[in-house]
Short mmCIF file of C-alpha atoms and ligand atoms in Angstrom, two decimals:
data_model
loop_
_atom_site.label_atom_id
_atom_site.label_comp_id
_atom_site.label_asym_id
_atom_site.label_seq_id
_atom_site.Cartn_x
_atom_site.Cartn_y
_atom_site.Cartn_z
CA UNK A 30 114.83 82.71 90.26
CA UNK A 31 114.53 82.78 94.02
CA UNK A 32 116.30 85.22 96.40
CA UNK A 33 118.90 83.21 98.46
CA UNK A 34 120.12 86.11 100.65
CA UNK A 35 119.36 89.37 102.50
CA UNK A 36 122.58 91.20 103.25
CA UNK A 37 122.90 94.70 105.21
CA UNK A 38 126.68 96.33 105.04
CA UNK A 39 126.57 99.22 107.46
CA UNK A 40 129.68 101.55 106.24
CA UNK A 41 131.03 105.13 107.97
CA UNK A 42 131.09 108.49 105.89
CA UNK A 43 131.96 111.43 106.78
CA UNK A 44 129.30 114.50 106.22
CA UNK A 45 128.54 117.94 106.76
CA UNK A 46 124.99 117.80 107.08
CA UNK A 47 123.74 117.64 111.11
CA UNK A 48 120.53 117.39 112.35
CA UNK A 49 118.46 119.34 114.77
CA UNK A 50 116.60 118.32 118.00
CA UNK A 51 113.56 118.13 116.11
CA UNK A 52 115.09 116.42 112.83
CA UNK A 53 115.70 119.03 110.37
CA UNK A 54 118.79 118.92 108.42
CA UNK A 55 121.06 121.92 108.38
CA UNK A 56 125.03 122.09 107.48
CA UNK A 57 127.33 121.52 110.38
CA UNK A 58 131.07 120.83 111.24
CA UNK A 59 132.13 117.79 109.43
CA UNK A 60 131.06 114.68 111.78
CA UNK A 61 131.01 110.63 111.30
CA UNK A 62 128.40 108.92 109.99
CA UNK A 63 127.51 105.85 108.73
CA UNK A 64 124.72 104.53 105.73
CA UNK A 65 123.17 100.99 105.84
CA UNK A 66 123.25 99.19 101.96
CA UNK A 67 120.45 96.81 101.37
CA UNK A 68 121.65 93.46 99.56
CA UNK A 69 119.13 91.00 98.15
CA UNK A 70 121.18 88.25 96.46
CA UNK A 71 119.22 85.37 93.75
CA UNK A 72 120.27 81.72 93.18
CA UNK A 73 121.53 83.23 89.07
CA UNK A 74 123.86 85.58 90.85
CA UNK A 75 121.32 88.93 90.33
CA UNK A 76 121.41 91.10 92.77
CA UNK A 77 119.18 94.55 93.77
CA UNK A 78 120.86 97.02 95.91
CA UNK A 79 119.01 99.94 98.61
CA UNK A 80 120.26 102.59 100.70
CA UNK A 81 119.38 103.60 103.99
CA UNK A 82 118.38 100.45 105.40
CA UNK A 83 118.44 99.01 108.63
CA UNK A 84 120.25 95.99 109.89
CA UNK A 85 118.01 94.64 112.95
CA UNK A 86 114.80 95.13 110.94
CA UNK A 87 116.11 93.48 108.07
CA UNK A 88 117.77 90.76 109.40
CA UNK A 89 115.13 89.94 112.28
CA UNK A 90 112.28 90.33 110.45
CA UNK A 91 112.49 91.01 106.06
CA UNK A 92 115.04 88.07 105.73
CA UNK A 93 112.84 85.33 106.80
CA UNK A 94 109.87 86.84 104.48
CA UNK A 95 112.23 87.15 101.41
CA UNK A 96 113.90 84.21 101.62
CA UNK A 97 112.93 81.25 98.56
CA UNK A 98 110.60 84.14 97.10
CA UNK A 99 111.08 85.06 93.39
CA UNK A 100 111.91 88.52 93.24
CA UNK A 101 109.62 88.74 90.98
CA UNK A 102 106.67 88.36 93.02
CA UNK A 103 107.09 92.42 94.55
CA UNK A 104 103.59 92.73 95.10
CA UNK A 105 102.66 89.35 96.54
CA UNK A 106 106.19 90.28 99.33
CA UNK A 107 104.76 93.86 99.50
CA UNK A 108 101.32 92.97 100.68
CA UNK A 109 102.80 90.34 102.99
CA UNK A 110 105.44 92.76 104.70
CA UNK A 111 103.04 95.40 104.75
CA UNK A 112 100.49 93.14 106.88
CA UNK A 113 103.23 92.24 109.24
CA UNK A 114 103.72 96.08 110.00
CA UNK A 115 100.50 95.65 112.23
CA UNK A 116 102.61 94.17 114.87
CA UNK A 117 105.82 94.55 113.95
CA UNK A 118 106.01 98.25 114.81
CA UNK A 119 109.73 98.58 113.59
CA UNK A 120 108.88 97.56 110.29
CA UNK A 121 108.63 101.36 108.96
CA UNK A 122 107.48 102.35 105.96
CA UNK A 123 110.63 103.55 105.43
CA UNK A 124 112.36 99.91 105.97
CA UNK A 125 109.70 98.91 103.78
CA UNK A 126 110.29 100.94 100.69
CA UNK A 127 114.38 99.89 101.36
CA UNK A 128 112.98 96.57 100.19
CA UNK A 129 111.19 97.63 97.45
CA UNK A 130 113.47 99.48 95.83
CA UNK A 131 115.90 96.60 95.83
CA UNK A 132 113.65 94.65 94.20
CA UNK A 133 112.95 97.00 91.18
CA UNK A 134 116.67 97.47 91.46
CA UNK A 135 117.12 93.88 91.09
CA UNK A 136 114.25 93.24 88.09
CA UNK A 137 116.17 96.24 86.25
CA UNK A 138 119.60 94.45 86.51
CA UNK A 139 118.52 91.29 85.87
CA UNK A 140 116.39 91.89 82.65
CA UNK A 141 119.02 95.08 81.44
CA UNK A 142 116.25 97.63 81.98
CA UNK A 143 115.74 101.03 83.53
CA UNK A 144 112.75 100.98 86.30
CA UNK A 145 110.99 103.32 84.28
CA UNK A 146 111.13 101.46 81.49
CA UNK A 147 109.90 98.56 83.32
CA UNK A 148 106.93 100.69 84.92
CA UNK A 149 106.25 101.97 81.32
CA UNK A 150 107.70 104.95 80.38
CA UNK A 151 105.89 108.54 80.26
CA UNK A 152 109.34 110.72 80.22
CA UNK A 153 113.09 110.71 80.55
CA UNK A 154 113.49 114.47 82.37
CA UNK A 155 111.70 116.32 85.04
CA UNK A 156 111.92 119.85 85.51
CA UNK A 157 113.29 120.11 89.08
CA UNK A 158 113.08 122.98 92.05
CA UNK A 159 115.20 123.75 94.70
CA UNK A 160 114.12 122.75 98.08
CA UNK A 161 116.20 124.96 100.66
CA UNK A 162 117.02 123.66 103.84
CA UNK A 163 114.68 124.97 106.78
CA UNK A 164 115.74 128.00 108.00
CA UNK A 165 118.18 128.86 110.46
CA UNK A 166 120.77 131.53 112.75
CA UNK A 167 124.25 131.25 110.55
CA UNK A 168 125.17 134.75 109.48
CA UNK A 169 124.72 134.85 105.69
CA UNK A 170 123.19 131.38 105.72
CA UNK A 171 119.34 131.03 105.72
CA UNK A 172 119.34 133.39 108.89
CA UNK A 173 117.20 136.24 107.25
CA UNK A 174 114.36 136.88 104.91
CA UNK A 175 117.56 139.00 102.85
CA UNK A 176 119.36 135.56 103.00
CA UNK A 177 116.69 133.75 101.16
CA UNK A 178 116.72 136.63 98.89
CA UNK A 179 120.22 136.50 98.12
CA UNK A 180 120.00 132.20 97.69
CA UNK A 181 117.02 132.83 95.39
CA UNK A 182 119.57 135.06 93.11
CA UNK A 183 122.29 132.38 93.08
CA UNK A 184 119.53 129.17 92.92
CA UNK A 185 118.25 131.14 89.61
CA UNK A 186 121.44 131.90 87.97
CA UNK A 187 122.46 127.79 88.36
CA UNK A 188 119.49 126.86 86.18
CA UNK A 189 116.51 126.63 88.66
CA UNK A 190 113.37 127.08 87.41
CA UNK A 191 111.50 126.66 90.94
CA UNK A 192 112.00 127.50 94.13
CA UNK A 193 110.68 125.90 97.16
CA UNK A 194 111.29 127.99 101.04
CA UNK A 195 111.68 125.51 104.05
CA UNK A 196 111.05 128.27 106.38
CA UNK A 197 112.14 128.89 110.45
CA UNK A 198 110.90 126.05 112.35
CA UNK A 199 111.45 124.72 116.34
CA UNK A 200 114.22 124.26 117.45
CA UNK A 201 114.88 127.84 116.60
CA UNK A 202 113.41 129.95 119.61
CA UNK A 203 111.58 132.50 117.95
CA UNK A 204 110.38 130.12 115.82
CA UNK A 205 107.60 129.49 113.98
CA UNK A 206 106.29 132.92 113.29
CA UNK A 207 103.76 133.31 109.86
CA UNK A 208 104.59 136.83 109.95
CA UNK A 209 108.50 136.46 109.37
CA UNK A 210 107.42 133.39 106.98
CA UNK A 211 105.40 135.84 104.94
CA UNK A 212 108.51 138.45 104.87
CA UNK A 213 111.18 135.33 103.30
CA UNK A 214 108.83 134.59 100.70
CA UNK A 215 108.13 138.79 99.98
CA UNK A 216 111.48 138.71 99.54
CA UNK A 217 112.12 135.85 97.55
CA UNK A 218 109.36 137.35 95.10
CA UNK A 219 111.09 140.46 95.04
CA UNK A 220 114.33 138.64 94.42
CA UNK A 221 113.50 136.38 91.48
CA UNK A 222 110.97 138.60 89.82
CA UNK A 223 106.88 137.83 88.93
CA UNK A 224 106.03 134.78 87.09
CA UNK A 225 108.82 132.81 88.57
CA UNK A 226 107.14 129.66 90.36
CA UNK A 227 107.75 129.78 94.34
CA UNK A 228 106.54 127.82 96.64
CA UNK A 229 106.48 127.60 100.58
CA UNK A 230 106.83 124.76 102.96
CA UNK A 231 106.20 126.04 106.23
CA UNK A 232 106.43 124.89 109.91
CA UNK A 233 104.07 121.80 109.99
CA UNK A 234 102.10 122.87 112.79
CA UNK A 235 100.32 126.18 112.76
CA UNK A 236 96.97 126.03 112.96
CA UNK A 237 93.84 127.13 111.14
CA UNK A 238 93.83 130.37 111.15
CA UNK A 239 97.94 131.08 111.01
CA UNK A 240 98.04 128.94 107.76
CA UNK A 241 94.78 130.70 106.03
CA UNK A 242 96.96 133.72 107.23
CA UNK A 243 99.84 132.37 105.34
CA UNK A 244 97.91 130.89 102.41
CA UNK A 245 96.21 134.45 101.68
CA UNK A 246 99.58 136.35 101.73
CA UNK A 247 101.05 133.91 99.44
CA UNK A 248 98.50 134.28 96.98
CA UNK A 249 99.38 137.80 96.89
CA UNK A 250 102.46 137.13 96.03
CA UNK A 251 101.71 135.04 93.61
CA UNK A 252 103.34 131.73 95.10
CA UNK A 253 102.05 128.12 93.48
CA UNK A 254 101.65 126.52 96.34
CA UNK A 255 101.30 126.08 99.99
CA UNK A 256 101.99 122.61 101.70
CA UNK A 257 101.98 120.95 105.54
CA UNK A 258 101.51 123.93 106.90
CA UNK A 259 99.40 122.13 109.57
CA UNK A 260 99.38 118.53 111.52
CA UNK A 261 97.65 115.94 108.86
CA UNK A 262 96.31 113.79 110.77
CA UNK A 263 93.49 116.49 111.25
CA UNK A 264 92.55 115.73 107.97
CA UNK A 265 89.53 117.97 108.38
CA UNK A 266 91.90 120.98 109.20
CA UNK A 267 93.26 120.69 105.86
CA UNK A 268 89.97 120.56 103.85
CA UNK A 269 88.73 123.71 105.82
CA UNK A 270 92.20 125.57 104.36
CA UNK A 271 91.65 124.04 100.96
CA UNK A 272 88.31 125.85 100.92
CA UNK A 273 89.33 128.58 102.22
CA UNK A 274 92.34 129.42 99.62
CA UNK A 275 92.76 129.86 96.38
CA UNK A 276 96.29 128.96 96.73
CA UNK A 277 96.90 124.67 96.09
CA UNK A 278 97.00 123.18 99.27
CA UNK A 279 99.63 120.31 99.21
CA UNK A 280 99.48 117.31 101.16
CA UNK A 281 99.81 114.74 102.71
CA UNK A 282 103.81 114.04 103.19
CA UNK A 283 104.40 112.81 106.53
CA UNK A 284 100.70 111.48 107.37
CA UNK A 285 100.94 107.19 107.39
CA UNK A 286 98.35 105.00 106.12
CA UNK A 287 100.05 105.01 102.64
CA UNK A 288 97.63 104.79 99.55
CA UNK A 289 94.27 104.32 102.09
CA UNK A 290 95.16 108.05 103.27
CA UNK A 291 95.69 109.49 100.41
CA UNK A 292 92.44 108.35 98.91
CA UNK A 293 90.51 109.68 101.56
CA UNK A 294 92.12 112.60 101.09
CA UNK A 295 91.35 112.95 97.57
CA UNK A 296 87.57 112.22 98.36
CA UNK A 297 86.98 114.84 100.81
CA UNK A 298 89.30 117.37 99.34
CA UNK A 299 91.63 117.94 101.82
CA UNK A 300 94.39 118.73 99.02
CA UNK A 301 94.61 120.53 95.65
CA UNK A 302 97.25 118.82 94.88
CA UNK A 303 98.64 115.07 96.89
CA UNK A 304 101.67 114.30 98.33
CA UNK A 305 103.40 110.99 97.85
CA UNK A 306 107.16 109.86 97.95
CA UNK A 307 108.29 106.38 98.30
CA UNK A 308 109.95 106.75 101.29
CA UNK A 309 107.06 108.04 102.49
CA UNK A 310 104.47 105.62 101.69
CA UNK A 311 106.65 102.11 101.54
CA UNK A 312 108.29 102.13 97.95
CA UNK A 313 107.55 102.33 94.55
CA UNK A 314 104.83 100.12 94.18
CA UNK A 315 102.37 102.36 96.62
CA UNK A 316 103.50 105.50 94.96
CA UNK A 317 102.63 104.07 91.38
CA UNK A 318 99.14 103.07 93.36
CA UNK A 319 98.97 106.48 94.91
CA UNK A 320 100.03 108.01 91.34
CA UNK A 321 97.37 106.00 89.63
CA UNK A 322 94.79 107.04 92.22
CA UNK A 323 95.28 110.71 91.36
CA UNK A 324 95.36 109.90 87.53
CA UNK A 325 91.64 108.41 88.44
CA UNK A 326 90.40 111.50 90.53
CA UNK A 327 91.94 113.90 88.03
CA UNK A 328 94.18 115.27 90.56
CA UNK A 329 98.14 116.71 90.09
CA UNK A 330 100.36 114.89 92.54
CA UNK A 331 103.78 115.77 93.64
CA UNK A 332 106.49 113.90 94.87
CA UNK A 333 108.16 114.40 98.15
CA UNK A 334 112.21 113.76 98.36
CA UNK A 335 115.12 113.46 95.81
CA UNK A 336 116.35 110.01 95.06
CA UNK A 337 116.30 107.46 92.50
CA UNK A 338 113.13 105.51 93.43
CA UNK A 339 111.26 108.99 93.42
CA UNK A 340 112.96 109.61 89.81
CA UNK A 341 112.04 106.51 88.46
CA UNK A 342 108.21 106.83 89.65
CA UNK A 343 107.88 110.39 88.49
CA UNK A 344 109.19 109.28 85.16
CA UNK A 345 106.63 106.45 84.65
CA UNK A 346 103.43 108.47 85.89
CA UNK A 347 100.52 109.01 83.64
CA UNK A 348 99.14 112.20 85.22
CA UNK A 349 102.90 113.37 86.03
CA UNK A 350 103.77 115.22 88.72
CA UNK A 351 105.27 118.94 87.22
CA UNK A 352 108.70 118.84 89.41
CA UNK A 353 111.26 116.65 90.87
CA UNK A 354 112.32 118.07 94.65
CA UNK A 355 115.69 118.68 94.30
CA UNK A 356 117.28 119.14 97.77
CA UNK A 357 117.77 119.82 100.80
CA UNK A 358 119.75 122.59 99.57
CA UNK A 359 121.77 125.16 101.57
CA UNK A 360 124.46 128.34 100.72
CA UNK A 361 126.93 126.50 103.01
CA UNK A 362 127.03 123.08 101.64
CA UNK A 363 127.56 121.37 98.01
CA UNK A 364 124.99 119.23 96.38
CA UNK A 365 126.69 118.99 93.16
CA UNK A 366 129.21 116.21 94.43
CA UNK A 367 128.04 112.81 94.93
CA UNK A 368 127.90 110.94 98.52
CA UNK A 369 130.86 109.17 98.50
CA UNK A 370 129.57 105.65 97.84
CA UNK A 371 128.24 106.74 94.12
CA UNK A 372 130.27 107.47 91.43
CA UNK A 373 128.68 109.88 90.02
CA UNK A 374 125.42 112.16 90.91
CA UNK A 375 121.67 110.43 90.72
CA UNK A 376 119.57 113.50 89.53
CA UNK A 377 122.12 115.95 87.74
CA UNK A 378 120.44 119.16 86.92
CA UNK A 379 120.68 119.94 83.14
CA UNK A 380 121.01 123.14 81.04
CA UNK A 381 117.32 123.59 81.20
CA UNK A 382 116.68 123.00 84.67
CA UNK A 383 115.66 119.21 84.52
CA UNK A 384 116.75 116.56 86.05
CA UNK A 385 117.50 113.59 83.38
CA UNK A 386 117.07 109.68 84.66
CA UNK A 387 119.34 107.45 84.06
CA UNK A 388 119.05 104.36 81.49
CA UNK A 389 121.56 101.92 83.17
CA UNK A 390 119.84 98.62 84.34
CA UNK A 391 117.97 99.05 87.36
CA UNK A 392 117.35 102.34 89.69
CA UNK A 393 121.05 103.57 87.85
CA UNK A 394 122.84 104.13 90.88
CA UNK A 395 126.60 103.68 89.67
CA UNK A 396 127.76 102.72 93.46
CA UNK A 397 131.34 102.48 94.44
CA UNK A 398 130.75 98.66 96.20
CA UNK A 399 135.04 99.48 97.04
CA UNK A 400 133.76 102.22 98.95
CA UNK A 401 131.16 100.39 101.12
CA UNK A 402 133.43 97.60 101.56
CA UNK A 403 136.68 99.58 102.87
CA UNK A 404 134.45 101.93 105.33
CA UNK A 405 132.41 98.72 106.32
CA UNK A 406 131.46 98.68 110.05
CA UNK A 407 128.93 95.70 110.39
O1 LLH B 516 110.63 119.98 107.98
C1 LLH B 516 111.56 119.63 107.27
O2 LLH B 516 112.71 119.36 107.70
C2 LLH B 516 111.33 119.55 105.79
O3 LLH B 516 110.05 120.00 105.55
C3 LLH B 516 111.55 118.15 105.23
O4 LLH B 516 110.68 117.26 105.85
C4 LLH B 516 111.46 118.03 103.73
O5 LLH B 516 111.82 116.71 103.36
C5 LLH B 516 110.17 118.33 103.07
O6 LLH B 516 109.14 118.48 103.65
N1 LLH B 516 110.25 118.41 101.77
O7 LLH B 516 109.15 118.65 101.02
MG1 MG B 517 107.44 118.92 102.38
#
């Protein structure tokens, strides 16, 4: 089998979700958008199928590396995009994790076979918590520590079984402040009851002493963990906090360097428990590397993001991760119905607060290829 084309089909949408100045998703009047599908297309007709790709990247620089390769070969086209990322600085690890995923996408459909099948099983279901949006100034949205109170309630009563705060962060003037942190997750606690597992994921650049601060209050309050409260590239910022607190530190999410980072991490301590997330760290074959790592080290890992490819990896981990992010989620705005080019939702939330993966061929995205076609742009 070789691959025999690399398509990208930008499409419009429309959406309520906006973005601040500093990239933090919040609801919003109902705007135009559009979504980029990654195509990779095989001489027998298979194909594998990514969202949120980009077409200049793709076209200028994946298509000539992917083109005449068997699918097959994901690590061999992994290594050799990931090398080219030392000079071709558009090449994200976001692009490159697009490309994974269409590969596993494609393995699953050609051979009939869930990814986490392929990967080799562990589970079918992951419990899940809600992630809440960051925190904002809408009246009766996530304006107020009594507004994260009153979302806690109504997250509980819909089968959650975790919460996770996204507190007040820049843009926001007043913004960040531990203090007002500390009162949002008081009342949370006070809102869901003891025993409940909370967690907080703060503004991601205090420093030392404002996240020990925040890291000893939360362990009064009996929160599970604490994570990017600080910038991680100082990687020796976060293994002074980890000593410091009782509380897990959780990290690193944003920091590059994929699994190299998050082994040094692991070997000076840095983190209780690691961060990894394939959009993150450049698909699913790091994050099963990353997963693997922990296994090794004997250390819990958690996975950053919703999505399929995260669902899939989480699924097939040895050592798993305890939750599947559910999110971003927000009072104003409705996760329950799909994005308009799926048919149906990719992590429903069951009865018991677990989110189930799906056994169709593939990643099990049911996509609506009508949809991407009529809304098509480029
Ligand atoms: O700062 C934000 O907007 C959120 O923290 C966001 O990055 C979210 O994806 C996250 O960190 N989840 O764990
Ligand atoms: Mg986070």
């Amino acid at each position: 089998m070789k691959i025999v084309d690399v398509v990208t089909e930008r499409f419009r949408y429309k959406t309520k979700r906006a973005r601040d100045s500093e990239g933090h998703s919040h609801p919003g009047p109902e705007r135009d958008a559009t979504e980029c599908l990654l195509r990779i297309v095989t001489d027998d007709g298979a194909e594998g199928y990514c969202f949120g790709s980009d077409r200049e990247v793709i076209q200028g620089i994946v298509r000539p590396a992917l083109i005449g390769e068997d699918p097959f070969y994901r690590e061999k086209i992994w290594q050799h995009l990931f090398h080219w990322q030392r000079s071709h600085r558009t090449l994200t690890d976001r692009l490159l994790a697009t490309v994974d995923l269409a590969l596993w996408d494609l393995a699953g459909r050609a051979l009939g076979l869930p990814v986490y099948k392929i990967l080799g099983a562990s589970r079918n279901r992951v419990l899940a918590y809600a992630s809440t949006m960051c925190g904002d100034e809408f009246p009766g949205g996530l304006a107020t520590p009594e507004d994260y109170a009153n979302y806690a309630r109504t997250l509980k009563k819909q089968g959650y079984r975790a919460i996770k705060l996204h507190t007040w962060m820049p843009p926001i003037a007043w913004a960040p402040d531990p203090r007002k942190d500390v009162e949002a997750c008081a009342a949370v606690r006070d809102a869901v009851g003891p025993g409940y597992p909370l967690m907080l994921d703060c503004y991601h650049g205090y420093s030392r002493e404002q996240s020990r601060f925040l890291g000893k209050e939360l362990e009064k309050l009996g929160y599970y963990w604490i994570e990017e409260p600080m910038d991680e590239y100082s990687t020796s910022s976060y293994v002074w906090l980890a000593e410091q607190l009782e509380i897990p530190v959780v990290g690193p999410e944003t920091a590059s360097g994929k699994m190299a980072t998050r082994a040094e991490w692991i070997v000076r301590g840095a983190a209780d428990i690691l961060r990894g997330g394939v959009f993150d760290n450049g698909g699913i074959t790091p994050l099963m590397k990353i997963a693997h790592l922990c296994e090794a080290h004997g250390v819990q890992m958690e996975v950053h993001s919703p999505g399929s490819g995260n669902l899939h990896a989480l699924c097939a981990m040895g050592t798993p991760g305890e939750f599947y992010e559910r999110g971003l989620l927000h009072p104003f705005l409705d996760y329950e119905t799909p994005n308009p080019w799926l048919k149906e939702l990719e992590d429903p939330l069951d009865a018991d607060g677990y989110v189930r993966v799906s056994d169709r061929p593939g990643l099990g995205q049911d996509i609506d290829f009508d949809y991407v076609r009529e809304h098509r742009v480029s």
